[in-house]
Short mmCIF file of C-alpha atoms and ligand atoms in Angstrom, two decimals:
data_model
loop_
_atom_site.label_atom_id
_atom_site.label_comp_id
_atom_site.label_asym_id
_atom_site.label_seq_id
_atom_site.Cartn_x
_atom_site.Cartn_y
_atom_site.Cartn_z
CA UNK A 1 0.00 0.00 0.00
CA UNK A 2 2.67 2.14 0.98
CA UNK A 3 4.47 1.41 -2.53
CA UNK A 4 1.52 2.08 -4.19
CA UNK A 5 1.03 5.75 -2.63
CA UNK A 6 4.71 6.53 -3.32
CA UNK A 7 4.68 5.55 -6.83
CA UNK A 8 1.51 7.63 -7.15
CA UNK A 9 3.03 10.41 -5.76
CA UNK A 10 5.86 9.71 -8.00
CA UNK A 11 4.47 9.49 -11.70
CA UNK A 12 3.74 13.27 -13.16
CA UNK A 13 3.44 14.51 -16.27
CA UNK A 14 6.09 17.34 -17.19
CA UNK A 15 6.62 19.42 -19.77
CA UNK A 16 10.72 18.97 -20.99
CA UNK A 17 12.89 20.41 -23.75
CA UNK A 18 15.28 18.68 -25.58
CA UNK A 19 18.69 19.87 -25.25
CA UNK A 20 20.57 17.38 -26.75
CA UNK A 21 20.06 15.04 -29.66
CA UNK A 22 22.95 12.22 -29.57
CA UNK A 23 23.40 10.20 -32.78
CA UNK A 24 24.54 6.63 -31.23
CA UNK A 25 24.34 4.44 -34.19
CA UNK A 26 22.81 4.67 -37.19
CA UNK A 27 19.15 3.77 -35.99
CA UNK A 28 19.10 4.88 -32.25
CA UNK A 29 19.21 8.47 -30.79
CA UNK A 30 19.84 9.39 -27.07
CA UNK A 31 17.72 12.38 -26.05
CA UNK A 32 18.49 14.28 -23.04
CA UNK A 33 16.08 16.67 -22.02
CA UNK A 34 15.83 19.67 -19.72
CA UNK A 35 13.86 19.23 -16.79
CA UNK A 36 13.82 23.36 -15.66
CA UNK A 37 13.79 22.94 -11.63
CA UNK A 38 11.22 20.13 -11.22
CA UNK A 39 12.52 17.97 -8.81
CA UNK A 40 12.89 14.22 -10.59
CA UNK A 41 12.21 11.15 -8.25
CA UNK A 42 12.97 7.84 -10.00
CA UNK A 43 14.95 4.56 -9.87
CA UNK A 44 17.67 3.40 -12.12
CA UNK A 45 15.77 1.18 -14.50
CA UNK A 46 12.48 2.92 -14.19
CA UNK A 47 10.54 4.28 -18.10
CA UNK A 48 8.75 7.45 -18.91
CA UNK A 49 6.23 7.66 -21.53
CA UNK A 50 5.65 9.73 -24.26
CA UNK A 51 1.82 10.20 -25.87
CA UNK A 52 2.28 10.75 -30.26
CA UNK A 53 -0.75 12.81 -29.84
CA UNK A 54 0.99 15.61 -28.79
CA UNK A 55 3.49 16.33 -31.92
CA UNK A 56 1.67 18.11 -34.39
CA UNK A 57 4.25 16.33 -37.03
CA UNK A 58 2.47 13.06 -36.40
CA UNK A 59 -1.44 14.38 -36.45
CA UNK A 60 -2.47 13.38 -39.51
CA UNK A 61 -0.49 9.48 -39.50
CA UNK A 62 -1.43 8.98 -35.72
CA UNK A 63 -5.50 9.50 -36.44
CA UNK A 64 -5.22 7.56 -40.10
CA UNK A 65 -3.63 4.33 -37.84
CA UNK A 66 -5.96 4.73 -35.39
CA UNK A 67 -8.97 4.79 -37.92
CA UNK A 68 -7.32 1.33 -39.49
CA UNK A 69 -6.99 -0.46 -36.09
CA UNK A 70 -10.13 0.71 -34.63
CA UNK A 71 -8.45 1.89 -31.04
CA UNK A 72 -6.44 5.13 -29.71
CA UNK A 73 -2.92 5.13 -29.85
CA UNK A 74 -1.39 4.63 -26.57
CA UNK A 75 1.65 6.62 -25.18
CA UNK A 76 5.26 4.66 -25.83
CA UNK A 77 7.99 3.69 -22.91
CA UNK A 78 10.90 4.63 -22.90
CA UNK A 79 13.54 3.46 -20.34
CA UNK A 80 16.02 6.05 -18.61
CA UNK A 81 19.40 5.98 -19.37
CA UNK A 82 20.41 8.48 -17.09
CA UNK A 83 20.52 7.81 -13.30
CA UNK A 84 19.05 9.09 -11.01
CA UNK A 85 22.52 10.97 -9.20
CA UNK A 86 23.04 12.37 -12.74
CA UNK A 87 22.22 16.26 -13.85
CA UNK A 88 20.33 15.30 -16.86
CA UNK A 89 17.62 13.24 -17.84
CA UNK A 90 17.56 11.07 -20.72
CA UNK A 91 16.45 8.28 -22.72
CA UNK A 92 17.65 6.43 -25.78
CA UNK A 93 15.67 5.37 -28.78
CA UNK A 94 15.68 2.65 -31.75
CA UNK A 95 14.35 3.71 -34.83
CA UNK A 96 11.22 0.67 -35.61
CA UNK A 97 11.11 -0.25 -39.32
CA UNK A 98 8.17 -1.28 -41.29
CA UNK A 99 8.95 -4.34 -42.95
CA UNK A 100 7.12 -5.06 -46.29
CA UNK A 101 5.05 -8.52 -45.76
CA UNK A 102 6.06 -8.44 -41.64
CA UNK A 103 4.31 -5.60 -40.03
CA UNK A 104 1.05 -4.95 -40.71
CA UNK A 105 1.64 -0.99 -39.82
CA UNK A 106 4.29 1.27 -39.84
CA UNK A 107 5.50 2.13 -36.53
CA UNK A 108 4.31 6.01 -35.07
CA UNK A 109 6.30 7.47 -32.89
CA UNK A 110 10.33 6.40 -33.07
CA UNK A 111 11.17 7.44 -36.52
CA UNK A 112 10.06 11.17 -35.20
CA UNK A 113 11.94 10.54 -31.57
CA UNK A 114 15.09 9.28 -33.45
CA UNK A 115 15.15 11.85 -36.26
CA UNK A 116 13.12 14.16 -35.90
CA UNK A 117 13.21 16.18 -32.69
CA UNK A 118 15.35 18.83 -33.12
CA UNK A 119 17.03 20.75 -29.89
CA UNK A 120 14.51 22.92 -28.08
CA UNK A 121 11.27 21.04 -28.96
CA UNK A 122 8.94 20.99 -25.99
CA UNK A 123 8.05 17.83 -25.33
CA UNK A 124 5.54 16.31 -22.28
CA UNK A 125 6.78 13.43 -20.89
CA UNK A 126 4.88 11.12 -18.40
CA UNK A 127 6.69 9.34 -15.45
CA UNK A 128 8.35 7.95 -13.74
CA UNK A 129 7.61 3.95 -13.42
CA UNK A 130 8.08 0.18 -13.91
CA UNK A 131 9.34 -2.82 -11.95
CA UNK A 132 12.37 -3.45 -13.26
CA UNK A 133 14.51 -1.43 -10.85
CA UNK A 134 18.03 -2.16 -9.12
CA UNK A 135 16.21 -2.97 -5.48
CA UNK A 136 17.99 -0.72 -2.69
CA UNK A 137 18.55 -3.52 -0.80
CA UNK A 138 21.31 -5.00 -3.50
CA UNK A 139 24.88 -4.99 -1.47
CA UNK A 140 22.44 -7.56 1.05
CA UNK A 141 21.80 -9.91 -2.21
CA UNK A 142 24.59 -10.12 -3.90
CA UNK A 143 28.18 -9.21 -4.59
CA UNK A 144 27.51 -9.92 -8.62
CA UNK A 145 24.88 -8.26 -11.19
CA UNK A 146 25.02 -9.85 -14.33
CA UNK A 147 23.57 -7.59 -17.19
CA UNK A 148 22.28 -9.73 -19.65
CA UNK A 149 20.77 -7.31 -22.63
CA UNK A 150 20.33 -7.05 -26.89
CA UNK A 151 19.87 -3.95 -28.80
CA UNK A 152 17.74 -1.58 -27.36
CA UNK A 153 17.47 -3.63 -24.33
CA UNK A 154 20.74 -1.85 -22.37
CA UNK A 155 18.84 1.52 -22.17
CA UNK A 156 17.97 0.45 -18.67
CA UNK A 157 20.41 -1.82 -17.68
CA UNK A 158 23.20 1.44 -18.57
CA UNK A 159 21.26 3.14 -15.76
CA UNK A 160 21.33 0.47 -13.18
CA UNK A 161 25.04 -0.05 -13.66
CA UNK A 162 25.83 3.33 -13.84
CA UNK A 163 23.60 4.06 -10.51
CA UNK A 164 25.24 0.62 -9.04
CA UNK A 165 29.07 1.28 -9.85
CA UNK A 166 28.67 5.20 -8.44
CA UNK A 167 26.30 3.64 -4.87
CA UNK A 168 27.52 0.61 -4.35
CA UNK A 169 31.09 0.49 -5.42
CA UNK A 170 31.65 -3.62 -4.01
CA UNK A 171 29.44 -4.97 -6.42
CA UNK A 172 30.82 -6.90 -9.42
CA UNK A 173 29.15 -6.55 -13.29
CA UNK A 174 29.12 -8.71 -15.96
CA UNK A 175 27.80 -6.84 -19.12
CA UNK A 176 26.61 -9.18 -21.64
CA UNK A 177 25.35 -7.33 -24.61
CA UNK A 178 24.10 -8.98 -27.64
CA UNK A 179 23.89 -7.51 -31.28
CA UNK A 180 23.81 -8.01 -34.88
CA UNK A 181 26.55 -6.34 -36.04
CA UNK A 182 29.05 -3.75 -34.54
CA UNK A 183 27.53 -0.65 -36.08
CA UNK A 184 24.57 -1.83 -33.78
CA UNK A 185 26.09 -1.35 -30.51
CA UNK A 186 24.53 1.72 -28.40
CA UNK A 187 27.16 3.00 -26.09
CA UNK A 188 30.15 1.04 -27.45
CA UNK A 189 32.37 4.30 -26.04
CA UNK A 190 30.21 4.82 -22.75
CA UNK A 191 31.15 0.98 -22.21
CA UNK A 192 34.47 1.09 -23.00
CA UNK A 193 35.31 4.17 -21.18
CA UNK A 194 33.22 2.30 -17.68
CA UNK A 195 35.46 -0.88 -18.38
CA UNK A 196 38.54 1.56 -18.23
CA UNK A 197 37.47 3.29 -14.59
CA UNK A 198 36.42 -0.15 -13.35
CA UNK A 199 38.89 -3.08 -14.38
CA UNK A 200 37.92 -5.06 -11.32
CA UNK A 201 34.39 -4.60 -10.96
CA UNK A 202 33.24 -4.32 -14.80
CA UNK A 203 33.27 -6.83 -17.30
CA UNK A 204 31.96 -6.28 -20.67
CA UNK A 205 31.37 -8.96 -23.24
CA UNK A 206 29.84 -8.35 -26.92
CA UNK A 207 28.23 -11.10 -28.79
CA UNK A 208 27.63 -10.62 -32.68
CA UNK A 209 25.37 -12.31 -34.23
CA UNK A 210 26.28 -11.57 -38.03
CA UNK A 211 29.35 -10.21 -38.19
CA UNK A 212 33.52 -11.33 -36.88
CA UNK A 213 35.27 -8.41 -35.36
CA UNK A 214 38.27 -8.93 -33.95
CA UNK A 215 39.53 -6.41 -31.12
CA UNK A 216 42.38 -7.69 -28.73
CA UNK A 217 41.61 -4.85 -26.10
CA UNK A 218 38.29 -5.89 -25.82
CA UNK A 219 36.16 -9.06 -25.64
CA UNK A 220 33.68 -9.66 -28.38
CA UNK A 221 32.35 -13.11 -29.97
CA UNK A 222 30.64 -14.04 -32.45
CA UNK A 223 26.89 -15.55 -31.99
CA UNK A 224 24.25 -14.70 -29.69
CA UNK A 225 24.26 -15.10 -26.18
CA UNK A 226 24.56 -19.11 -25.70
CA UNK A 227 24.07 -20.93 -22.17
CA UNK A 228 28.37 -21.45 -22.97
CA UNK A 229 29.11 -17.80 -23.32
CA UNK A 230 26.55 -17.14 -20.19
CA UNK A 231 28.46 -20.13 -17.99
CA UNK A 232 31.72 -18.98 -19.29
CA UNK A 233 31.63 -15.35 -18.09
CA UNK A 234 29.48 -16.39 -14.87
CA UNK A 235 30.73 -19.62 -13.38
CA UNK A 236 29.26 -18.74 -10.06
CA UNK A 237 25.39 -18.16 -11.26
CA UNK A 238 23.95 -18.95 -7.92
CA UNK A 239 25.34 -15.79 -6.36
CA UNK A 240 24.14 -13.49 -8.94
CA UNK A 241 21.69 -11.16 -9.58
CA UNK A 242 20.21 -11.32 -13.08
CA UNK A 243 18.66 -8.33 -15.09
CA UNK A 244 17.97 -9.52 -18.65
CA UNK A 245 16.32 -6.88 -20.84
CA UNK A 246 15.51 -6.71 -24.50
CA UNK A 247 13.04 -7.96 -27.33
CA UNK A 248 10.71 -10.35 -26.40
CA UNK A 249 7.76 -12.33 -27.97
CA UNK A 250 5.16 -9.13 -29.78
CA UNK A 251 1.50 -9.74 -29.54
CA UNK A 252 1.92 -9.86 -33.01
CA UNK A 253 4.43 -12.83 -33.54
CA UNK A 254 1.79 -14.39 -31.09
CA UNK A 255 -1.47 -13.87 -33.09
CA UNK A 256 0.36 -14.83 -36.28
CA UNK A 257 1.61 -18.10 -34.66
CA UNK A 258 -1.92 -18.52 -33.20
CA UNK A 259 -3.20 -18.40 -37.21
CA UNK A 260 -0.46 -20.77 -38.40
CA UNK A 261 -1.40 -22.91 -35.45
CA UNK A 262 2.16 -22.90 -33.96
CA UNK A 263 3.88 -21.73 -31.19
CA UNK A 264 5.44 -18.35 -31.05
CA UNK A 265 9.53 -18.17 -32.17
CA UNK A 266 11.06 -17.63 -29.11
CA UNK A 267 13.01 -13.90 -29.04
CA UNK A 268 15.59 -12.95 -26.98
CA UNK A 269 14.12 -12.32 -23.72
CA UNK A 270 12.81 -15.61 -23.58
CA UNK A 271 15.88 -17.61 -24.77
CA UNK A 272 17.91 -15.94 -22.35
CA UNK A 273 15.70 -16.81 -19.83
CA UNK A 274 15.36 -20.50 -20.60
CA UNK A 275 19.56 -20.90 -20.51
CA UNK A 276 18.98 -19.13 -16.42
CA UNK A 277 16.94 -21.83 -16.16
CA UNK A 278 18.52 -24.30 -17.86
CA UNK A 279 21.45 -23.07 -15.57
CA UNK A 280 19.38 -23.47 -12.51
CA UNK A 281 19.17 -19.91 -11.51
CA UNK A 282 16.17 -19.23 -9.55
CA UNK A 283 13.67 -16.83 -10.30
CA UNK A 284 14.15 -14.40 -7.70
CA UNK A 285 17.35 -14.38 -8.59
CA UNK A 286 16.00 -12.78 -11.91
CA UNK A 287 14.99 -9.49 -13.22
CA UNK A 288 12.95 -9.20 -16.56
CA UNK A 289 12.25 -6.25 -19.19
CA UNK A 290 10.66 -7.13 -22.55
CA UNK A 291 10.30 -4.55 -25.11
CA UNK A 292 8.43 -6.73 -27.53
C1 FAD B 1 8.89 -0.98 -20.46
C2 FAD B 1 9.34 -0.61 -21.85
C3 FAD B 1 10.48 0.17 -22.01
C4 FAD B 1 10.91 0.52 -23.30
N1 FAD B 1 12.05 1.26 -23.43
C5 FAD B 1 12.51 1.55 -24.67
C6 FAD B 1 13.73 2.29 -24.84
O1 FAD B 1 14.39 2.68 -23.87
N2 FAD B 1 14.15 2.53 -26.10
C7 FAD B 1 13.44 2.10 -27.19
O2 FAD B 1 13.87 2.38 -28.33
N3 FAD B 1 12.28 1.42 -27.06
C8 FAD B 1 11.80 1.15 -25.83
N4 FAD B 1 10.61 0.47 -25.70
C9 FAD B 1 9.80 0.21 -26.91
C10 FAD B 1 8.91 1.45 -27.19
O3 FAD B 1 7.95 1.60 -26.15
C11 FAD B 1 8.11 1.35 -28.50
O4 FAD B 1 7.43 0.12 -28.52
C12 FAD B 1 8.97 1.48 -29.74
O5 FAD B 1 9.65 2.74 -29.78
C13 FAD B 1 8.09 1.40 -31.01
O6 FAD B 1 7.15 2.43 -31.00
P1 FAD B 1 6.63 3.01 -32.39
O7 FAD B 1 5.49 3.93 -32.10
O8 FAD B 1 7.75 3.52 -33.21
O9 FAD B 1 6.11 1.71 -33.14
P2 FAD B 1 4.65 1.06 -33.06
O10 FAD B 1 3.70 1.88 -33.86
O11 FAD B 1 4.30 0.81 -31.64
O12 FAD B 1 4.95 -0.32 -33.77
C14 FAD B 1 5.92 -1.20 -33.19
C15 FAD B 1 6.40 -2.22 -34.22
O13 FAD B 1 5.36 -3.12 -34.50
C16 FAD B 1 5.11 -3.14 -35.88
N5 FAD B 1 3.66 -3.35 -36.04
C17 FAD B 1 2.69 -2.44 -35.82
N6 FAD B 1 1.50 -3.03 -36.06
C18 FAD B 1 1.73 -4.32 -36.39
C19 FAD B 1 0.91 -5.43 -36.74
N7 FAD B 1 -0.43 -5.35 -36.75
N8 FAD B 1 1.51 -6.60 -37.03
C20 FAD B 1 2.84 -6.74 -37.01
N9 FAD B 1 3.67 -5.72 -36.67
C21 FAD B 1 3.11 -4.53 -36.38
C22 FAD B 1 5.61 -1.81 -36.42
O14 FAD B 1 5.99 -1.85 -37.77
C23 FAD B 1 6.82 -1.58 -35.54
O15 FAD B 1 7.96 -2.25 -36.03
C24 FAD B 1 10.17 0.10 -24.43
C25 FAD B 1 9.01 -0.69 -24.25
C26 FAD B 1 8.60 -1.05 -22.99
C27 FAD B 1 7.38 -1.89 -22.84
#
């Protein structure tokens, strides 16, 4: 009850202004906004939401897809990558695609976040929320968080380190970040430079999925993230704390597999959560975002 009062008294709408527009790769854009002197209350890992209605930019798409699938368009989450003992505020977002044949619709509101918002747009922002937090009891858990994210999915889990490495300097990460390619990695330099301050409590590891780079100063292999590469980089699961964020099953892949009268493919969240399991890591040893 308590909880439920504070996060009440915690979710606001505000109105912010973009001051920043950062280009990380070639689909994804980190916004930092301006927050004025409202006083921001939120948790590493927590999500703000954005509602298209407000961008005048979008009017005319937002009330033609909502006339084709018969229901409003709902506000979008976005996780914080800032943290909460930082100045600024600020998310990071991946550009959807509409794929010919794949997606019924095109998608609303990122391909405006990403590329269109240019510094000084006012922008009302809704938040902040979500369970997938770093719990402020954590040094009385465990001495290990193992970050275990693809694309989009280390918005969050960037915050929670960052938070963790700055408030609770004894705890150990493991950074597991899976991609397609190397031109897909958000925050290759904001990793790199957080290995560098923190040889013995970071550990970064990049899995690519399509593409063989070799780099002897850092570690990066080639496939996804495989129950080997998971036991090889944490032999000692049952310590751990587990926060595994990024692309899960859509309501779409679920109602097409429901018409083809199969199961779902499994994504990424739910792989990586069957090799914990596999693994014998217990639930509440494990934190869960999906984006899908
Ligand atoms: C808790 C949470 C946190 C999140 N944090 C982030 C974050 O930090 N960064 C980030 O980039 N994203 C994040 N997301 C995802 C984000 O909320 C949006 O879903 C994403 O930006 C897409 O929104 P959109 O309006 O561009 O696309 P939408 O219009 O919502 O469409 C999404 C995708 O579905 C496809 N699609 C639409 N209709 C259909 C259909 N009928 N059949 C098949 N496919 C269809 C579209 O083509 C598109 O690819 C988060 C999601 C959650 C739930």
């Amino acid at each position: 009850m308590a909880e439920e009062t504070e996060t009440r008294r915690r979710i606001k709408q505000i109105e912010v202004m973009v001051s920043d527009a950062i280009r990380e790769t070639y689909d994804t854009t980190t916004l930092v906004f301006f927050t004025g002197n409202d006083h921001l209350e939120y948790k590493p890992g927590h999500f703000l939401t954005i509602d298209p209605h407000q961008f005048r930019a979008l009017e005319r798409f937002t009330a033609y897809l909502e006339d084709q699938k018969g229901k409003k368009e709902p506000a979008r989450a976005y996780s914080l990558y800032s943290a909460p003992h930082e100045q600024y505020l600020a998310t990071t977002v991946k550009e959807e695609t509409y794929q010919s044949g794949a997606t019924k619709y095109p998608p609303l509101l990122s391909p405006l976040l990403v590329n269109r918002l240019p510094i000084g747009t006012k922008v009302i922002v809704t938040g902040f929320t979500g369970p997938y937090t770093l719990p402020d009891d954590i040094e009385s858990r465990t001495d290990h968080v193992v970050h275990i994210c693809a694309g989009s999915g280390s918005v969050p889990n960037m915050s929670i380190m960052k938070y963790a490495l700055e408030h609770h300097p004894t705890i150990r990460h493991t950074f597991l970040y899976g991609n397609k390619t190397w031109s897909d990695v958000i925050y290759a330099k904001q990793l790199r430079t957080m290995q560098d301050a923190h040889p013995e409590t970071l550990k970064v590891v990049h899995a690519l999925s399509r593409e063989r780079k070799e780099d002897p100063t850092q570690i990066i292999v080639n496939g996804r993230i495989s129950r080997d590469l998971v036991s090889q980089h944490v032999p000692d699961p049952d310590g751990a704390e587990f926060f595994v964020c990024g692309p899960g099953i859509t309501k779409w892949d679920r109602q097409r597999a429901k018409e083809a009268g199969t199961e779902p493919t499994l994504r990424f969240l739910e792989s990586s959560l069957a090799i914990l399991d596999d693994l014998g890591v217990k639930k509440q040893q494990i934190h869960n975002e999906s984006y899908g």
